[in-house]
Coordinates of N, CA, C and O in Angstrom, one line a residue:
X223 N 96.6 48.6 87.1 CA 97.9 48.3 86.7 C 98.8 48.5 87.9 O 98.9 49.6 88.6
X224 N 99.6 47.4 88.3 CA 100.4 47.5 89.0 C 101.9 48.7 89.2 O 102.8 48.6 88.4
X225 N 102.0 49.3 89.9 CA 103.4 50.2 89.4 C 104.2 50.4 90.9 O 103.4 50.8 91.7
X226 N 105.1 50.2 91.3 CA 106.4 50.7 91.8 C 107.5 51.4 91.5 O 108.4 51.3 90.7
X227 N 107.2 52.3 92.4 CA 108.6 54.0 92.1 C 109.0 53.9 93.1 O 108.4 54.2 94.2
X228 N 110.8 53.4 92.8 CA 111.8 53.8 93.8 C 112.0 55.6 93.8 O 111.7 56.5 92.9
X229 N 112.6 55.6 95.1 CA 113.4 57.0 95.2 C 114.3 57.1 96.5 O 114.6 56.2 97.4
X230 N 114.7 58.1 96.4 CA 115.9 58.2 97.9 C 116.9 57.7 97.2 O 117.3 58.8 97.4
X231 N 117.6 57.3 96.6 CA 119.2 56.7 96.1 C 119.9 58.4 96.0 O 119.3 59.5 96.1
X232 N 121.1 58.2 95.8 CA 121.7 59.0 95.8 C 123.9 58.9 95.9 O 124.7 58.0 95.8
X233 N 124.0 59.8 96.1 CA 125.8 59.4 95.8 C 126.0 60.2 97.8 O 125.7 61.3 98.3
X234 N 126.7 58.6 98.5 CA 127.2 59.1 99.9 C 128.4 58.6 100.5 O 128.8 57.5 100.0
X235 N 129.0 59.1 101.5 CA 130.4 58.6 101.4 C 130.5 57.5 102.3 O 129.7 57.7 103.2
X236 N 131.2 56.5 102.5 CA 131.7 55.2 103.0 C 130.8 55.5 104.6 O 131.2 56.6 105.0
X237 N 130.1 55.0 105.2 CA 129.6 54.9 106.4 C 128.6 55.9 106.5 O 128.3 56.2 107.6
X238 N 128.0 56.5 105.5 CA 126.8 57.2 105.3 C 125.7 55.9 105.3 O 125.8 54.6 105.3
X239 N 124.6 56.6 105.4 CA 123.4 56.1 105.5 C 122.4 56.9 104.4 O 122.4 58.1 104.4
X240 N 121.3 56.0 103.4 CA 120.7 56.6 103.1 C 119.2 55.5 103.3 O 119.1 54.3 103.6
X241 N 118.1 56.6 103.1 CA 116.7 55.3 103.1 C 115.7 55.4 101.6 O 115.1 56.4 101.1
X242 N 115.8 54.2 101.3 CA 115.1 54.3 99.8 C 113.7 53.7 100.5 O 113.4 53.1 101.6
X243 N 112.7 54.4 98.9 CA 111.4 54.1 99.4 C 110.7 53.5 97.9 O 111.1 53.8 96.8
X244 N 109.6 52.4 98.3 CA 109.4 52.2 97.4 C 107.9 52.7 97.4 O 107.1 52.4 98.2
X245 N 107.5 53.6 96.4 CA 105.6 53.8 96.3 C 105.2 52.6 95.7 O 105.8 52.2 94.7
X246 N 103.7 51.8 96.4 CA 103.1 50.8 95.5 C 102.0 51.5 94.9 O 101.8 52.6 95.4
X247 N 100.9 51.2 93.6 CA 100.0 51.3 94.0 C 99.4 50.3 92.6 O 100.0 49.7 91.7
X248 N 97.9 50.3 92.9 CA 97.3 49.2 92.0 C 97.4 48.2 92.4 O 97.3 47.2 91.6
X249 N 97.6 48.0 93.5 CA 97.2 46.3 94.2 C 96.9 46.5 95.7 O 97.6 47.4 96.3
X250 N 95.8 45.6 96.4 CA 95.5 46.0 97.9 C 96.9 45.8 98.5 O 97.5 44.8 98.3
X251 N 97.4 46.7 99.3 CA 98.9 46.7 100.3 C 98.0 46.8 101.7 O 98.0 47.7 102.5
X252 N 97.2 45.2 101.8 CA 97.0 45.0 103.1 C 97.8 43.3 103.0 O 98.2 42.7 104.0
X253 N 98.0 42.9 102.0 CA 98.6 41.4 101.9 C 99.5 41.0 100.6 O 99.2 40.3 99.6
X254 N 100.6 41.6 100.9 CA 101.7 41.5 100.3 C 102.9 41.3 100.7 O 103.4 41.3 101.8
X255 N 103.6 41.3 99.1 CA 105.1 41.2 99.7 C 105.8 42.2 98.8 O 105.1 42.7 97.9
X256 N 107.4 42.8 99.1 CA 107.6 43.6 98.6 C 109.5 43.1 98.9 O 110.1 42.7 99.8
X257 N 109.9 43.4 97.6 CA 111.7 42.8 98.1 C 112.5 44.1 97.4 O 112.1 45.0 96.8
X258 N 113.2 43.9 97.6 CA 114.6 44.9 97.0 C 115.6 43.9 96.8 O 116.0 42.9 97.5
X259 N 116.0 44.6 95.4 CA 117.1 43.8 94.7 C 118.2 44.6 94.4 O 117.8 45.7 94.0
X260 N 119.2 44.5 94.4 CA 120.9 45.2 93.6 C 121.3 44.6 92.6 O 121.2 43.4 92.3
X261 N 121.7 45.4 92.1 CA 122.7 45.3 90.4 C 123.5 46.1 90.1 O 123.4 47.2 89.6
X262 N 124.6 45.4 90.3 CA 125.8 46.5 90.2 C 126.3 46.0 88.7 O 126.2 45.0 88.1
X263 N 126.9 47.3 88.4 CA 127.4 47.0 86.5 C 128.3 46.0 86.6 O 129.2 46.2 87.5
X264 N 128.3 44.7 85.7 CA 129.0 43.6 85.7 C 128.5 42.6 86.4 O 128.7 41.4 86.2
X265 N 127.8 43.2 87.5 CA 127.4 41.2 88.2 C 125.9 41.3 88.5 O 125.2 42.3 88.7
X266 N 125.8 39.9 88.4 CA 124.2 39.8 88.5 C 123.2 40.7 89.6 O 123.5 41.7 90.3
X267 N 122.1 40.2 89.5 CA 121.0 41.2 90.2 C 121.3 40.4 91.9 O 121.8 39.2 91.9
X268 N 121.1 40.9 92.8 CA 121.1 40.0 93.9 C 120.0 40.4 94.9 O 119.6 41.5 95.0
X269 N 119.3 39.2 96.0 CA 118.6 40.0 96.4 C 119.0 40.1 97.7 O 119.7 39.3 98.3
X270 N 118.4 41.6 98.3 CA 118.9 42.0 99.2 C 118.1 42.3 100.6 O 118.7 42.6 101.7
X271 N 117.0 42.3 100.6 CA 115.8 42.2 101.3 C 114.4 41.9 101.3 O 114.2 41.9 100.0
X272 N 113.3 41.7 101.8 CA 112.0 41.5 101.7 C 110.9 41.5 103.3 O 111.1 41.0 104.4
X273 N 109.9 42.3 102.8 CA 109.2 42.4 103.5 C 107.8 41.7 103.3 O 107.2 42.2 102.3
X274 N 107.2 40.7 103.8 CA 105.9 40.0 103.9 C 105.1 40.7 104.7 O 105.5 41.1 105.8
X275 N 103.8 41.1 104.2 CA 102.8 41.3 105.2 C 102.0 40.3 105.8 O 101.1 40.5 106.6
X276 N 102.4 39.0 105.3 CA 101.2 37.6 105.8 C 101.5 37.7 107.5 O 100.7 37.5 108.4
X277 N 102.8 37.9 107.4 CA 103.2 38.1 109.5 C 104.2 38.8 109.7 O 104.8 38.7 110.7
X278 N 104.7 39.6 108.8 CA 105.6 40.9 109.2 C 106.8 40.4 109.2 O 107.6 41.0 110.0
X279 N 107.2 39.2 108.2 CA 108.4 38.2 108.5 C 109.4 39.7 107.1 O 109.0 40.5 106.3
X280 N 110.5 39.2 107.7 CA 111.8 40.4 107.0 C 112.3 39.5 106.6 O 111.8 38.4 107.0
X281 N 113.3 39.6 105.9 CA 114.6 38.6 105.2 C 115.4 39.7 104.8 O 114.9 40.7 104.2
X282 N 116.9 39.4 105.2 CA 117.6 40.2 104.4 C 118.8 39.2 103.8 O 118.7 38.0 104.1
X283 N 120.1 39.7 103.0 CA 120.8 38.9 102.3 C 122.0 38.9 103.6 O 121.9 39.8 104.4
X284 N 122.8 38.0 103.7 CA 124.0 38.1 104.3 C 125.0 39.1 104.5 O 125.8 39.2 105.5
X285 N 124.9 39.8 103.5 CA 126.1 40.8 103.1 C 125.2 42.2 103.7 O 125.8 43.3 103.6
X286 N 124.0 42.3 104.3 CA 123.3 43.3 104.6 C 122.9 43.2 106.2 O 122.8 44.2 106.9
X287 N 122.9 42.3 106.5 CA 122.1 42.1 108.1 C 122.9 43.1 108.9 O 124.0 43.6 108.4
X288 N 122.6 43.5 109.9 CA 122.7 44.3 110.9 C 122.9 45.8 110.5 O 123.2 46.5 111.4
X289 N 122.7 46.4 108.9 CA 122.9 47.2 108.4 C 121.6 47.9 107.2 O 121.3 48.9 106.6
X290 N 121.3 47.3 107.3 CA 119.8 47.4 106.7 C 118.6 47.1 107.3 O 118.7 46.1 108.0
X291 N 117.5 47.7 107.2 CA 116.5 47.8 107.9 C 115.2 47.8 106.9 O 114.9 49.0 106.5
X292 N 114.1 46.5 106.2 CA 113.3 47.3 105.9 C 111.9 47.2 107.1 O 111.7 46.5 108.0
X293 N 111.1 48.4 106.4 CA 109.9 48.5 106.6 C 108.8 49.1 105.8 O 109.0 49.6 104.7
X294 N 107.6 48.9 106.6 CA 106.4 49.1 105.5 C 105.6 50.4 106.3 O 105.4 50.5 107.5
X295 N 105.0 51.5 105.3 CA 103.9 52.1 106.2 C 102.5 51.6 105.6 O 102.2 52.6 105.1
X296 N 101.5 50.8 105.3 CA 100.5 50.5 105.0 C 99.6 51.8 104.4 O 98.9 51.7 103.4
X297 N 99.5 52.9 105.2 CA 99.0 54.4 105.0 C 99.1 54.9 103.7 O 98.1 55.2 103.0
X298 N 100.9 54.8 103.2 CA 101.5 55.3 102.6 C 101.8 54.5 101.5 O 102.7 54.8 100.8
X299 N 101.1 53.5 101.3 CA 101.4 52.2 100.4 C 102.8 52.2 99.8 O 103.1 52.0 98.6
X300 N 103.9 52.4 100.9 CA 105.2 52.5 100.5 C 106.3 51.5 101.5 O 106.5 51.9 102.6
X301 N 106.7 50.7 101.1 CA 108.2 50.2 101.8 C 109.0 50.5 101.6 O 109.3 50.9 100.4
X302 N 109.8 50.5 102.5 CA 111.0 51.6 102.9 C 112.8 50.6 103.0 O 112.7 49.7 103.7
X303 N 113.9 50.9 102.4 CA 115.0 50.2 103.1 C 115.6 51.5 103.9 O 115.5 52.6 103.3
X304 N 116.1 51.3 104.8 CA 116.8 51.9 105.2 C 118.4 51.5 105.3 O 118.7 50.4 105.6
X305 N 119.1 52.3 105.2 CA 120.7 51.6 104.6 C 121.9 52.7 105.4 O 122.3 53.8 105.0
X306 N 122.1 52.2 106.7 CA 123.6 52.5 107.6 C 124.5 51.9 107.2 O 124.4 51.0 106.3
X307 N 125.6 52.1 107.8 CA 127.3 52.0 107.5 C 127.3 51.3 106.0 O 127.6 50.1 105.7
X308 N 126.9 52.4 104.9 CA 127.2 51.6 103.6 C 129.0 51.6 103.3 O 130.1 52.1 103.8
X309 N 128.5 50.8 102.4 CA 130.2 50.0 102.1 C 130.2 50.7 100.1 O 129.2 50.6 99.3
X310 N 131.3 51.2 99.8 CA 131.7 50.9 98.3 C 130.9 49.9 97.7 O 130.1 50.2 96.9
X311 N 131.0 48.7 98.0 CA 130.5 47.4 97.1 C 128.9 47.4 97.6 O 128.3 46.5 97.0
X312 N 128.3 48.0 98.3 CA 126.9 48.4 98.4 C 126.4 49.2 97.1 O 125.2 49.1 97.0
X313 N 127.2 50.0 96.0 CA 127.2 50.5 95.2 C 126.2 49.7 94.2 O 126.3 48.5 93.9
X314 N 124.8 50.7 93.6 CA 124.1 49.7 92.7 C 123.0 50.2 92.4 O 122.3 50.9 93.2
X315 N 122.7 49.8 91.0 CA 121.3 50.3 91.4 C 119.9 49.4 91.8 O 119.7 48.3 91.3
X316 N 119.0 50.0 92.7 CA 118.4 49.4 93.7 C 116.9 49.0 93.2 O 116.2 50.0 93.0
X317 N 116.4 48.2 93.1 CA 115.1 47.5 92.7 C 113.9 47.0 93.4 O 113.9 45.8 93.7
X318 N 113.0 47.7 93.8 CA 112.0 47.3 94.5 C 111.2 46.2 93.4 O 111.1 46.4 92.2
X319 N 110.5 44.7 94.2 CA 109.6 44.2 93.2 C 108.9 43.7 94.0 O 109.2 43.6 95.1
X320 N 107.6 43.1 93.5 CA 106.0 42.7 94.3 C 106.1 41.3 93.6 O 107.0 41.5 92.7
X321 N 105.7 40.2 93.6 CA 105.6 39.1 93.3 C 104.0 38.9 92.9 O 103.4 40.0 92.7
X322 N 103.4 38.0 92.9 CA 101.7 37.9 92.2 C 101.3 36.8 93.5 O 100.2 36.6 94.1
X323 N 102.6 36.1 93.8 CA 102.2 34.8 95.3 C 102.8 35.5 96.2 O 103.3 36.6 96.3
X324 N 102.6 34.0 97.0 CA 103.3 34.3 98.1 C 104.9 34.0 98.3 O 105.5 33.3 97.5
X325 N 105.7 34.8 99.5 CA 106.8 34.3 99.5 C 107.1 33.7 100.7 O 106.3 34.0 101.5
X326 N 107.9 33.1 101.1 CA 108.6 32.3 102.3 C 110.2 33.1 102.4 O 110.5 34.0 101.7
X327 N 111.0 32.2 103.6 CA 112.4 32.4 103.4 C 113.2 31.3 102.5 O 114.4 31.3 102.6
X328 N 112.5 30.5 101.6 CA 113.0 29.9 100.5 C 112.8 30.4 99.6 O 113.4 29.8 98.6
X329 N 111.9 31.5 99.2 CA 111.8 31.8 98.0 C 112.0 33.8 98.0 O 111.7 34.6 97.1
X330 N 112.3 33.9 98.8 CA 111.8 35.3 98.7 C 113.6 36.1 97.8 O 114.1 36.8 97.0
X331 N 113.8 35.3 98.5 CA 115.9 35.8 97.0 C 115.8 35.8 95.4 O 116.4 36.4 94.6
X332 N 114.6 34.6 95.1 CA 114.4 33.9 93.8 C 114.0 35.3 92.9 O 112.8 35.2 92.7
X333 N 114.6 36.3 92.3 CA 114.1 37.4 91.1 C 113.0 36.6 90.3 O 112.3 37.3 89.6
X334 N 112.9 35.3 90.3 CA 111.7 34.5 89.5 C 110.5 34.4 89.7 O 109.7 34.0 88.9
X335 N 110.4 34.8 91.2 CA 109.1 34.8 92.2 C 108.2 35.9 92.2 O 107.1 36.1 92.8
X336 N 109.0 36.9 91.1 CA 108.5 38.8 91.3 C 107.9 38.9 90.1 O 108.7 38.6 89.1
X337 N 106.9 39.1 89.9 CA 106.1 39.5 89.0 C 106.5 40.8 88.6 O 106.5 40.8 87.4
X338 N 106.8 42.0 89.1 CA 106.1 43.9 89.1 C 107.6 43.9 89.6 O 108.1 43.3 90.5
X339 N 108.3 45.1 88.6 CA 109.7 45.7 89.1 C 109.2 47.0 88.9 O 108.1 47.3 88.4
X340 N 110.2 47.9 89.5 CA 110.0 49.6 89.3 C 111.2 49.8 88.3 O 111.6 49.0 87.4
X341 N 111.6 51.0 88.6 CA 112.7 51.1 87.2 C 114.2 51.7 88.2 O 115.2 52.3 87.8
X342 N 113.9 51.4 89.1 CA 115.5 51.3 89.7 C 116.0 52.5 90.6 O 115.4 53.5 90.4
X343 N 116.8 52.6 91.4 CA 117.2 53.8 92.1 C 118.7 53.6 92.3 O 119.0 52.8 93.2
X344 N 119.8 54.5 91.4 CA 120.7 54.2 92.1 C 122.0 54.9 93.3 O 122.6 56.0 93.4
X345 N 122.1 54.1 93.7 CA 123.1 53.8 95.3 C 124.7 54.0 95.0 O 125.4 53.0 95.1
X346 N 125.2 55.2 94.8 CA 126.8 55.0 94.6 C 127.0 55.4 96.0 O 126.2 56.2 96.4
X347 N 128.0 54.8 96.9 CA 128.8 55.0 98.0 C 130.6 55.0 97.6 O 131.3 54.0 97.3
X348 N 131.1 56.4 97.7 CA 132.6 57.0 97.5 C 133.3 56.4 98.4 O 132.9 56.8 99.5
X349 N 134.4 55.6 98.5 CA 135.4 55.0 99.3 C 136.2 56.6 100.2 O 137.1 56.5 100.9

């Protein structure tokens, strides 16, 4: 059985940094993918990053680049976001999910593509 557990979220103030982690386990984490999603109360889920193991390819969302960082330890069957200069509207709670295929940079945004969610971590950042 497949399972993912976020952790690391937490409440930080405007230009804090925090790093969430996702544990995988029940599937080989030598050839995967792994994304993080947000959902803040009232608007849709969005996605916010993704990590491929087919070549180590990253994607992140627009509203995150130069401020988010993921990565993977293979050891630790865990991917990691890492999250500097958060913003208020960074505010959410946070969703790691694994897909059953593969993903590209056309599909890796698509919540339709993810087979396996965890049950969320959430992200408040205080103005």
């Amino acid at each position: 059985e497949v399972q993912l557990v976020e952790s690391g979220g937490g409440l930080v103030q405007a230009g804090g940094s925090l790093r969430l982690s996702c544990a995988a386990s029940g599937f080989t984490f030598d050839d995967y993918a792994i994304g993080w999603f947000r959902q803040a109360p009232g608007k849709e889920r969005e996605a916010v990053s993704c990590f491929s193991s087919t070549d180590s390819s990253t994607y992140y969302a627009d509203s995150v680049k130069g401020r988010f960082t993921i990565s993977s330890d293979i050891a630790k069957n865990t991917v990691y976001l890492q999250m500097h200069s958060l913003k208020p509207e960074d505010t959410a709670v946070y969703y790691c999910a694994a897909p059953i295929g593969w993903l590209d940079d056309s599909t890796w945004y698509d919540a339709e593509e993810y087979d396996y969610w965890g049950q969320g971590t959430q992200v408040t950042v205080s103005s």
